[in-house]
Structure formats: C-alpha cells, structure tokens
Coordinates of C-alpha atoms and ligand atoms in Angstrom, one line a residue:
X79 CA 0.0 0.0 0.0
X80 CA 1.5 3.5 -1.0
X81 CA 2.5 5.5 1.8
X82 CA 0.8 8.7 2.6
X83 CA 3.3 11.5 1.6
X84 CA 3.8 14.5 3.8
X85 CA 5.6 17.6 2.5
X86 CA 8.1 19.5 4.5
X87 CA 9.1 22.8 4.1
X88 CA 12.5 23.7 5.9
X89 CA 13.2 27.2 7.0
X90 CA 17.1 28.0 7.5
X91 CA 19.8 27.6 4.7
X92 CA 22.7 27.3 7.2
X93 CA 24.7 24.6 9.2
X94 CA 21.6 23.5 11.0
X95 CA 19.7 23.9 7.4
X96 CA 22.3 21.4 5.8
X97 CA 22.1 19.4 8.8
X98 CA 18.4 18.5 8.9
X99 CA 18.0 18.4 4.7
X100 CA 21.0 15.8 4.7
X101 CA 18.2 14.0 7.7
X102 CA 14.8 14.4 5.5
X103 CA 16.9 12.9 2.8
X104 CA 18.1 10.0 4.4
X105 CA 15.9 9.0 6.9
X106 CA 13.6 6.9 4.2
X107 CA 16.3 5.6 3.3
X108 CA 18.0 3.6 6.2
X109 CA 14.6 3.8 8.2
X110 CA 11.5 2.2 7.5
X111 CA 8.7 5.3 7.9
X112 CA 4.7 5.1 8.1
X113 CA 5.1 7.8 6.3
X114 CA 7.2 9.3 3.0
X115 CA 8.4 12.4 3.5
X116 CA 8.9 14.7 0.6
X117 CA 11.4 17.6 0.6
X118 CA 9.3 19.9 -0.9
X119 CA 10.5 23.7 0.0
X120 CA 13.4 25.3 1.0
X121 CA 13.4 28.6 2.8
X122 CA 16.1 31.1 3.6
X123 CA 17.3 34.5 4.0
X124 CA 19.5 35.5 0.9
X125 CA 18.9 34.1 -2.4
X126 CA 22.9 32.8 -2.8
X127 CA 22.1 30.7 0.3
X128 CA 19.2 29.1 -1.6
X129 CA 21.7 28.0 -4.7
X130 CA 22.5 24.6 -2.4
X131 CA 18.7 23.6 -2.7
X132 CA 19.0 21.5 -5.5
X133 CA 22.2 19.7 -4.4
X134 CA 20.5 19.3 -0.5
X135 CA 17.4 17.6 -2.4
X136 CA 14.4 20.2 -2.1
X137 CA 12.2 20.8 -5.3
X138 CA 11.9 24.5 -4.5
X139 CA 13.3 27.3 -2.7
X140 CA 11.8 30.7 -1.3
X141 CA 12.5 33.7 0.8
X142 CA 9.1 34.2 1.7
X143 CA 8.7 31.6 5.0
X144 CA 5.3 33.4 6.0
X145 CA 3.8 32.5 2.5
X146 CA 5.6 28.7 2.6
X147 CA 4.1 28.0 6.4
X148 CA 0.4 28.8 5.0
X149 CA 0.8 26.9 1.7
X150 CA -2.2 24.5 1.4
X151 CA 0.4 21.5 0.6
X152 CA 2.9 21.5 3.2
X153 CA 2.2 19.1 5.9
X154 CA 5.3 19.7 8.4
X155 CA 7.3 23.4 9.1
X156 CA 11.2 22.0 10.1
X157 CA 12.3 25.6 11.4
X158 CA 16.4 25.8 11.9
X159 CA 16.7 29.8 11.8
X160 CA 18.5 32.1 14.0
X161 CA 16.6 31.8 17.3
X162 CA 14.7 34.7 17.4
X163 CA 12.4 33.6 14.4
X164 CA 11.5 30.2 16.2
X165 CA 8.2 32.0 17.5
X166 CA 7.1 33.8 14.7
X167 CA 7.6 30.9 12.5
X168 CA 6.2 27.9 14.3
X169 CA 3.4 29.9 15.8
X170 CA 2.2 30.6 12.1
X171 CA 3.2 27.1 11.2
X172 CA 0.6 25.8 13.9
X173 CA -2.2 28.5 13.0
X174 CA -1.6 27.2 9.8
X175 CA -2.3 23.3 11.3
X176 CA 1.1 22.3 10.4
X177 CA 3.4 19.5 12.3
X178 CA 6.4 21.4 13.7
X179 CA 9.8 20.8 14.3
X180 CA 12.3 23.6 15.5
X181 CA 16.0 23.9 16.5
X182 CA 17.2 24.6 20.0
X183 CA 16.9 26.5 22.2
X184 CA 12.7 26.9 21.9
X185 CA 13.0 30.5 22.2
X186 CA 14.7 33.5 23.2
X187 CA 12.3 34.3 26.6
X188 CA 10.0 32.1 28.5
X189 CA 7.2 34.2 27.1
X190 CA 8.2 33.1 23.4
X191 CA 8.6 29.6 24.5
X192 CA 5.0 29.1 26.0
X193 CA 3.6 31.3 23.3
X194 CA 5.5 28.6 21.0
X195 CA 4.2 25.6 23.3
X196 CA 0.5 26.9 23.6
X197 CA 0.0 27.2 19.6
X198 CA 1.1 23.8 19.3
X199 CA -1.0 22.4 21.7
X200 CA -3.9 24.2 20.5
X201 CA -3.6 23.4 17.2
X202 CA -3.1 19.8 18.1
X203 CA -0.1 19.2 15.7
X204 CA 3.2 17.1 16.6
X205 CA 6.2 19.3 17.7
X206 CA 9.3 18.4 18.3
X207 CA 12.8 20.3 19.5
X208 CA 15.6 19.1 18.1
X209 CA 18.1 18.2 20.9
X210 CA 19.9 15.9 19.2
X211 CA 22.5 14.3 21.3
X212 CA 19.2 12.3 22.9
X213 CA 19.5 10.6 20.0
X214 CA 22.9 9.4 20.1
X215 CA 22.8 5.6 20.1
X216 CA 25.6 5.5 23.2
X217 CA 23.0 8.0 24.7
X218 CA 20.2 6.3 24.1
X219 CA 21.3 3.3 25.9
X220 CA 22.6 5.0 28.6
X221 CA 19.2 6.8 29.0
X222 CA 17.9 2.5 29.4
X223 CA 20.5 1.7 31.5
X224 CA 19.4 4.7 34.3
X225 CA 15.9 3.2 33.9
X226 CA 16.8 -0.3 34.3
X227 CA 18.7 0.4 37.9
X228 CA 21.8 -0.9 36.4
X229 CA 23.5 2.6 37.6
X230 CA 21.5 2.4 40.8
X231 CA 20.7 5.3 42.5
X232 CA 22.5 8.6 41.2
X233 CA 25.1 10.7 43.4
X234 CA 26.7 12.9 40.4
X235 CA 25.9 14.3 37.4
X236 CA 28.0 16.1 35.3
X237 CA 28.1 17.9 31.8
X238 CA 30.7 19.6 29.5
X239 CA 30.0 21.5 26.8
X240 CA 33.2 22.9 25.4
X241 CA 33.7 24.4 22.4
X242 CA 36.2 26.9 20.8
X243 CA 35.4 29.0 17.7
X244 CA 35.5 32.4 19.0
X245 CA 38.5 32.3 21.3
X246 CA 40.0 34.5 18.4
X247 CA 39.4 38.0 19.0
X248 CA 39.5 38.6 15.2
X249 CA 36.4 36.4 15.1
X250 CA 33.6 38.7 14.0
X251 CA 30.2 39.4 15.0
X252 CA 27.8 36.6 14.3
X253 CA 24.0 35.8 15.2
X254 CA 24.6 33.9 18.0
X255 CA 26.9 36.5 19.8
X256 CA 23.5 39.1 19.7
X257 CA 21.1 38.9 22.3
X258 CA 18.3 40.5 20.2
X259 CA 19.2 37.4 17.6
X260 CA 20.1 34.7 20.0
X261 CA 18.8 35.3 23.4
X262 CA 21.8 33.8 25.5
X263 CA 25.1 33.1 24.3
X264 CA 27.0 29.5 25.4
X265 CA 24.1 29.1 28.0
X266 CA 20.9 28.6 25.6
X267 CA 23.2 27.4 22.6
X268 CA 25.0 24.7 23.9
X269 CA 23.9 24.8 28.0
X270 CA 20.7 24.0 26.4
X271 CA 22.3 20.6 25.2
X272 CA 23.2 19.2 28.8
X273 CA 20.3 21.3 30.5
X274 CA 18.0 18.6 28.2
X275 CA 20.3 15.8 28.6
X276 CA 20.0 15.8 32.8
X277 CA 16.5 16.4 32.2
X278 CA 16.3 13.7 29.9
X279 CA 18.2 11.0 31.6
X280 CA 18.3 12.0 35.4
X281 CA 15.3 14.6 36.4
X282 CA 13.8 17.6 36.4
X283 CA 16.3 20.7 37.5
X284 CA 14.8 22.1 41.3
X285 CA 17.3 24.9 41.5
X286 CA 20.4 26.7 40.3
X287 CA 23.6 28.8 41.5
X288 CA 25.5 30.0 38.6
X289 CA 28.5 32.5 36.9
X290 CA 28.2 33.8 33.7
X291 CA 31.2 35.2 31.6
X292 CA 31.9 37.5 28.6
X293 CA 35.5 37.3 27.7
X294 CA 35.8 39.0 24.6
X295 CA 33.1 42.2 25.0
X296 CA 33.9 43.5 21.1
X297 CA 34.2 42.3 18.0
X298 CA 34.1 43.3 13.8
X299 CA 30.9 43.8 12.8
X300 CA 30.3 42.3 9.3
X301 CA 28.4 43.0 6.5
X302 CA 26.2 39.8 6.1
X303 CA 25.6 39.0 9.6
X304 CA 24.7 35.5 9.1
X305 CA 26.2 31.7 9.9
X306 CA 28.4 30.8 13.0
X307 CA 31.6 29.8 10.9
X308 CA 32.7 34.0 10.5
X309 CA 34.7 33.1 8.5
X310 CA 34.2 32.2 5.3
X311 CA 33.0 35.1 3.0
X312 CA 32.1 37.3 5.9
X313 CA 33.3 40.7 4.9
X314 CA 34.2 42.9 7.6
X315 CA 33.6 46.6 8.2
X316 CA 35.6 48.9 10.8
X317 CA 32.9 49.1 13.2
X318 CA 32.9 46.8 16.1
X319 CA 29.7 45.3 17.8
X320 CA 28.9 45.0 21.3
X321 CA 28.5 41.1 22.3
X322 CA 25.8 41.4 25.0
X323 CA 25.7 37.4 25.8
X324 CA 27.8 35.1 27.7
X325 CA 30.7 33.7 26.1
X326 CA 30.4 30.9 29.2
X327 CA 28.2 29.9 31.6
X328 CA 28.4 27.8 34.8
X329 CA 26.0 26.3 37.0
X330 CA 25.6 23.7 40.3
X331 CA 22.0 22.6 40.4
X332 CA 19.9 20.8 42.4
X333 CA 17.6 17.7 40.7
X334 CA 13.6 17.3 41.6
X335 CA 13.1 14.2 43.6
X336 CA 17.2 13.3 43.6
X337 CA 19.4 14.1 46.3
X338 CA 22.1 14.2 43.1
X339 CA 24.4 16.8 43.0
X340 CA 24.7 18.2 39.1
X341 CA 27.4 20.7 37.8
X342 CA 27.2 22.2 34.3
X343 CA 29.8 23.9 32.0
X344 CA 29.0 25.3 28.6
X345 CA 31.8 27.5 27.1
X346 CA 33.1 28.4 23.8
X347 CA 35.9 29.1 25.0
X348 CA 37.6 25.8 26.3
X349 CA 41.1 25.9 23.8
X350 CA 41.5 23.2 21.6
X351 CA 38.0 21.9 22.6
X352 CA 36.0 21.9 19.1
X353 CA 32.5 20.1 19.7
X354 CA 33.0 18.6 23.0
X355 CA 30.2 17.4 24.8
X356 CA 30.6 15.9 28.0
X357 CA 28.5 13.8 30.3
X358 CA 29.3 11.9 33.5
X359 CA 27.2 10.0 35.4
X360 CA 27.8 8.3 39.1
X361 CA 25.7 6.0 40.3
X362 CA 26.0 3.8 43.5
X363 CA 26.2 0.4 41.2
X364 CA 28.1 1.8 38.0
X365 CA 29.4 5.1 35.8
X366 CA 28.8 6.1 32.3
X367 CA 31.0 9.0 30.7
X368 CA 30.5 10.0 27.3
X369 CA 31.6 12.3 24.8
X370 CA 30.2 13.4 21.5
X371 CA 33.8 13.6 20.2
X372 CA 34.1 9.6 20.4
X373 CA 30.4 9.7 19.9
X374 CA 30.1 5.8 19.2
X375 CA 31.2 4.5 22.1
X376 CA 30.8 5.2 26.4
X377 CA 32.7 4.0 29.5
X378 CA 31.1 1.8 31.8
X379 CA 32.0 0.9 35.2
X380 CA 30.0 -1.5 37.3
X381 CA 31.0 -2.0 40.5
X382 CA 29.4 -5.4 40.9
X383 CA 32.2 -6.5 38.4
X384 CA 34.8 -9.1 40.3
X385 CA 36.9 -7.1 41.7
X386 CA 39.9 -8.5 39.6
X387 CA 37.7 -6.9 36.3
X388 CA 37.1 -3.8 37.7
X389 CA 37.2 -0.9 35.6
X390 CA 35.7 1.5 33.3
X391 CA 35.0 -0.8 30.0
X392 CA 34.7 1.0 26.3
X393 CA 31.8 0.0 25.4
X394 CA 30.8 0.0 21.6
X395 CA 27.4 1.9 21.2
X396 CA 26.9 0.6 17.3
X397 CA 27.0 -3.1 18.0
X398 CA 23.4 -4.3 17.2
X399 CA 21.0 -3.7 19.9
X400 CA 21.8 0.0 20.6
X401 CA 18.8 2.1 19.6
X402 CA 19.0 2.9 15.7
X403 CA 22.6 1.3 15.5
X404 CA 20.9 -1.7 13.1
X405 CA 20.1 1.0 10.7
X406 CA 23.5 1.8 9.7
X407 CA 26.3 -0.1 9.7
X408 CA 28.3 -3.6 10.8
X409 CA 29.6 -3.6 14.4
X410 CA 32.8 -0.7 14.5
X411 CA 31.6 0.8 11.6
X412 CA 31.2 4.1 13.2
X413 CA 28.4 7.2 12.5
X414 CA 28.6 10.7 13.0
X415 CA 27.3 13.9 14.2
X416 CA 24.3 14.2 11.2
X417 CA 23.2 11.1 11.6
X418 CA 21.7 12.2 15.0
X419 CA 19.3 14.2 13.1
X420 CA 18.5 11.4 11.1
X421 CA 17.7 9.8 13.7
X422 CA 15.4 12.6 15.7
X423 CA 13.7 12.8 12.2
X424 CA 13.1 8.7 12.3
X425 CA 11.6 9.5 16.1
X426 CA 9.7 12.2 14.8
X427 CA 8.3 10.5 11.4
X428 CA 7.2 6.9 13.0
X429 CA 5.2 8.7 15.8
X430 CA 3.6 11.3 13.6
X431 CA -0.1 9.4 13.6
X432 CA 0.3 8.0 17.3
X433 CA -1.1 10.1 20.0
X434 CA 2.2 10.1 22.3
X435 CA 5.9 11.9 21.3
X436 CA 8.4 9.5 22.8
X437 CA 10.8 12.7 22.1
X438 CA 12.3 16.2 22.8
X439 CA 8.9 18.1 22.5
X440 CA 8.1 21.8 23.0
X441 CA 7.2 20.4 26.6
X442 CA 10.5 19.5 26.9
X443 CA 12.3 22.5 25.2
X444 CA 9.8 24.9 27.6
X445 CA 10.9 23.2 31.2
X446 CA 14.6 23.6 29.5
X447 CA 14.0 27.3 28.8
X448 CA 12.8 27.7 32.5
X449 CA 16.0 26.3 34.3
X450 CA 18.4 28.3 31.5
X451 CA 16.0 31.7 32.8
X452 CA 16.8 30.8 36.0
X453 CA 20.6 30.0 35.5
X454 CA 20.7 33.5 33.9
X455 CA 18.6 34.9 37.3
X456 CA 21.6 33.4 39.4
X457 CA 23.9 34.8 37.9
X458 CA 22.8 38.3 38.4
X459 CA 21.6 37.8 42.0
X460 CA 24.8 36.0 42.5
X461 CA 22.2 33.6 44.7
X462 CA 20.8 29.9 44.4
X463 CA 17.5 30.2 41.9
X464 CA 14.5 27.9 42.0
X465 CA 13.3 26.7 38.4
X466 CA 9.8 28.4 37.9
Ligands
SOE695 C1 27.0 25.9 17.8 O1 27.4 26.1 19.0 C2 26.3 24.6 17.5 O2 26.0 24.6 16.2 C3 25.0 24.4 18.3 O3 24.1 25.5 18.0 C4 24.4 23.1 17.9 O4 23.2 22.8 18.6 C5 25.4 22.0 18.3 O5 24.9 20.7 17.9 C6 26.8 22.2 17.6 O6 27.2 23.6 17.9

C-alpha cells in the first residue's frame, strides 16, 4: 500500500539547514517510515544561500517563510533559523495546522517559549525540539540503563560542553553572539544541550547557582551578519559590535526528587575543545562518561564486576542492539554527528499518527527554557535560583 506522503518545508539555509535536509533525505532511506516524507520547499534569508537547494534535495526554494508555512500542501514546518524567528515561524506554522519541528533553544524568553508551546498544543499538531544528542545511540542506551537500575541510585551528574570558535578576537560578530538574535550566548546554545540531557536521563532541575562570563566584549561587525563559521566570505567593516551574551556559563543545580548533586559547563571558550560534549554520570552500582567527540562509544564501570575486572569498559554503542545502530552499519563501523538528526527525524516521522511523542517536544524544550532563565537569574543575584 502507498504511503501517505507528507511535504516539509524547511526554514534555515545554514549549518543546522544542511544538517536536517542531509536527515529528511536519508531518513527513508536507512529507516522504514509510516510515512514518505517529501522535501518539498526550501526557505532562507538571501537568495545565494538558496543555490545549495538542488544539491540538499528540495524541489523548490523561497524567501518568503510566511507564504511557505500557509501553503495548502505542506504538511510539516522544520524551522532551523536564527533563534529569534523560532516564534514567529512555528506559531504561524501551527495556526496554519502544520506539524512542527524547530532547533534549539525553543526560544529566546520564556514568554516566546510558551507562546510557542500553547499554539502547538492548540492546534493539536506534533512538535518536536531538536536536541539531538538524545539521539545518540551511546546516549540512548545509557538513558535504558538509568531506567533499568543498572547505575542504581545517582550521586553525580556532570556535563561539559566545550567548544572553541571564538576564542580568536579577530572572530567577528555573528547571530549567536547578539542577544536581540540569539537570546543567551553559550548558556541557551549549547547549555541548552546538557540542561535537556539531565533532564532527559536524570530529572527535572529544582534549583540553580550560577556564573556567567563575557570574555571578549567586542568584535568586527560584518556586512552579512549571518552563519556561525565567520569566517568564510564574511566581509568585515571597521565598526565593532557590542557582544551582549555570555561567552560561558556555569551552573551547580539541584535535581527534583534526587538528592544528586549536578554541575554544568557550557563555554566556547575551552582551547582546543571543538564540539566537546561531555557527560558523566555516578551512580551507587556503576558510571557512564560519554563524549560526542568519540560519539560511538561510552565507558562503563560496574562495580558489581569481580573485583579482579574492575574498571571503566569501552563500550561500543553501534553493536546491534543499541537504539537505531541496526540501521546503519556492521559492528565498529562508526556514525557521525548528522546522523543524529536522522535519527530525531526517524523519532519524529514513526510517531507522527500516534497520540504520544516519545521525544524532545516543546514540553520539553519549555521546562529547559525555564532552568536556563533561572541560570541567567543566578547569575545576576549571585544567589541559588529555583526553576519556575
Ligand atoms: C553551535 O554552538 C552549535 O552549532 C550548536 O548550535 C548546535 O546545537 C550543536 O549541535 C553544535 O554547535
């Protein structure tokens, strides 16, 4: 029987863009999908960003997103735009009674985020954030372990994010270093990431006590404005820009119904640190640690090991069993950073005409928004926040 076909319109040329049309063009192709997505409308900013459309798969392109959300064939709105058009976009993408997906964070404010996660709700579509490291296969599993008991009861949790792109001061000004554009800085671009992943595989954050940093306060404003890279084809002018976000953020925090004690680092400016992504996780039978560096596999420890065995183990997350790991390749073959998107596309797709969302929804994406607006309270009242 001929599947029912559902057209997506994506909104964002850029890294995230390429990310999620190399996932709508894949997915149906290592997954099997109720569904058959069709790649039907590209959206973006500047027409030269549109010229990859073609070559990404799409049939057409636009610069109009407001006509594209209300267009009578598009089924789903996959919105990976600077932050601050997340609202406008998937609100009129759920007036419109389209299926939503949209990058994180949600939103820029709280009031964005429930705006976002009340037009959803009302207009009885799917929505999904993309926090994609859920959707790691070493994650995953690590996410059944916790379930199963086999870490036990959990004293520590601890998250990394490290990155390094702007540690040059020649690095100009870019979307994400504007509040107006991008809300927070490291906290809501990247903080986000292991805000969801505590919430996601240990509980609910109670309360927070946190610093904030800006290291590097100016930088070359340029004439396009657009992308993180900065460096390709950005063309400088004289003037410099005020960067009014954090260039780092740091938080303890406190877990609803846990005793755990969490800690949190998101920074772009950890030298030499390109995409790494940290968690740690201590439990009173066993460890995990995990890095989205060496992606594919975690460390285990179990302390119920003979004591003669005892040790943190490398254990191979695409040997078959691990969640989505079947879909790719033979054991050791290894996948990468887009095939998580692939993979939150899968979740997405084969849930689309059942009544729950086993994934990162807006639900989700809004109780993240609330701890990072309380990380950002804490760090101005210099005191321990609750989580509204
Ligand atoms: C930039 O920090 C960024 O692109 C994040 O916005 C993404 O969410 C992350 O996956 C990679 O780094």
């Amino acid at each position: 029987m001929a599947k029912k076909t559902l057209n997506v319109a994506l909104v964002g040329a850029q890294f995230m863009g390429k990310a999620h049309s190399n996932a709508w063009r894949k997915v149906g192709m290592f997954f099997d999908l109720p569904v058959k997505p069709v790649m039907k409308v590209l959206c973006g900013k500047f027409p030269e960003e549109l010229e990859v459309a073609e070559r990404y798969g799409w049939d057409e392109t636009s610069l109009n997103w407001k006509e594209v959300v209300n267009r009578p064939d598009i089924d789903i709105v996959d919105i990976c735009t600077p932050n601050f058009l997340h609202p406008p976009i998937a609100i009129a993408a759920a007036k419109a009674g389209k299926h939503v997906m949209c990058e994180k964070p949600l939103a820029n404010t709280m009031k964005d985020a429930e705006a976002m996660l009340a037009a959803v709700k009302k207009a009885g579509v799917k929505h999904m954030c993309g926090f994609s490291y859920r959707f790691a296969p070493a994650v995953a599993t690590i996410k059944q372990m916790i379930a199963k008991g086999e870490l036990g009861r959990i004293f520590h949790f601890r998250a990394a994010y490290q990155q390094d792109w702007i540690v040059d001061p020649d690095f100009p000004m870019v979307w994400r270093l504007k509040k107006k554009h991008t809300g927070s800085g490291a906290l809501g671009d990247i903080g986000a990431h292991i805000t969801d992943l505590c919430q996601y595989l240990i509980g609910d954050v109670s309360e927070v006590s946190a610093a904030m940093q800006t290291f590097i306060k100016k930088r070359a404003i340029t004439e396009s404005d657009t992308g993180i890279s900065g460096k390709s084809g950005e063309k400088r002018t004289k003037k410099m820009g005020i960067v009014d976000v954090d260039d780092a953020a740091v938080f303890l925090a406190r877990i609803k119904g846990s005793d755990a004690l969490a800690t949190f680092e998101a920074t772009r400016f950890a030298t030499g640190r390109r995409n790494f992504n940290s968690i740690e996780i201590y439990g009173s039978e066993g460890s995990v640690l995990w890095n989205q560096e060496d992606m594919n596999v975690f460390q285990y420890f179990n302390r119920n090991d003979p004591g003669h065995v005892q040790g943190f183990r490398r254990v191979h997350a695409t040997d078959g069993g691990h969640p989505y790991a079947d879909a790719w390749w033979p054991t050791g073959h290894i996948i990468g950073y887009e095939h998580l998107f692939v993979h939150e596309i899968y979740d997405y797709l084969s849930n689309i005409n059942k009544k729950k969302a086993p994934y990162s929804t807006f639900e989700d994406a809004v109780s993240c928004q609330r701890v990072l607006a309380a990380v950002e309270k804490s760090a101005s009242s210099r005191k321990w926040e609750k989580v509204k």
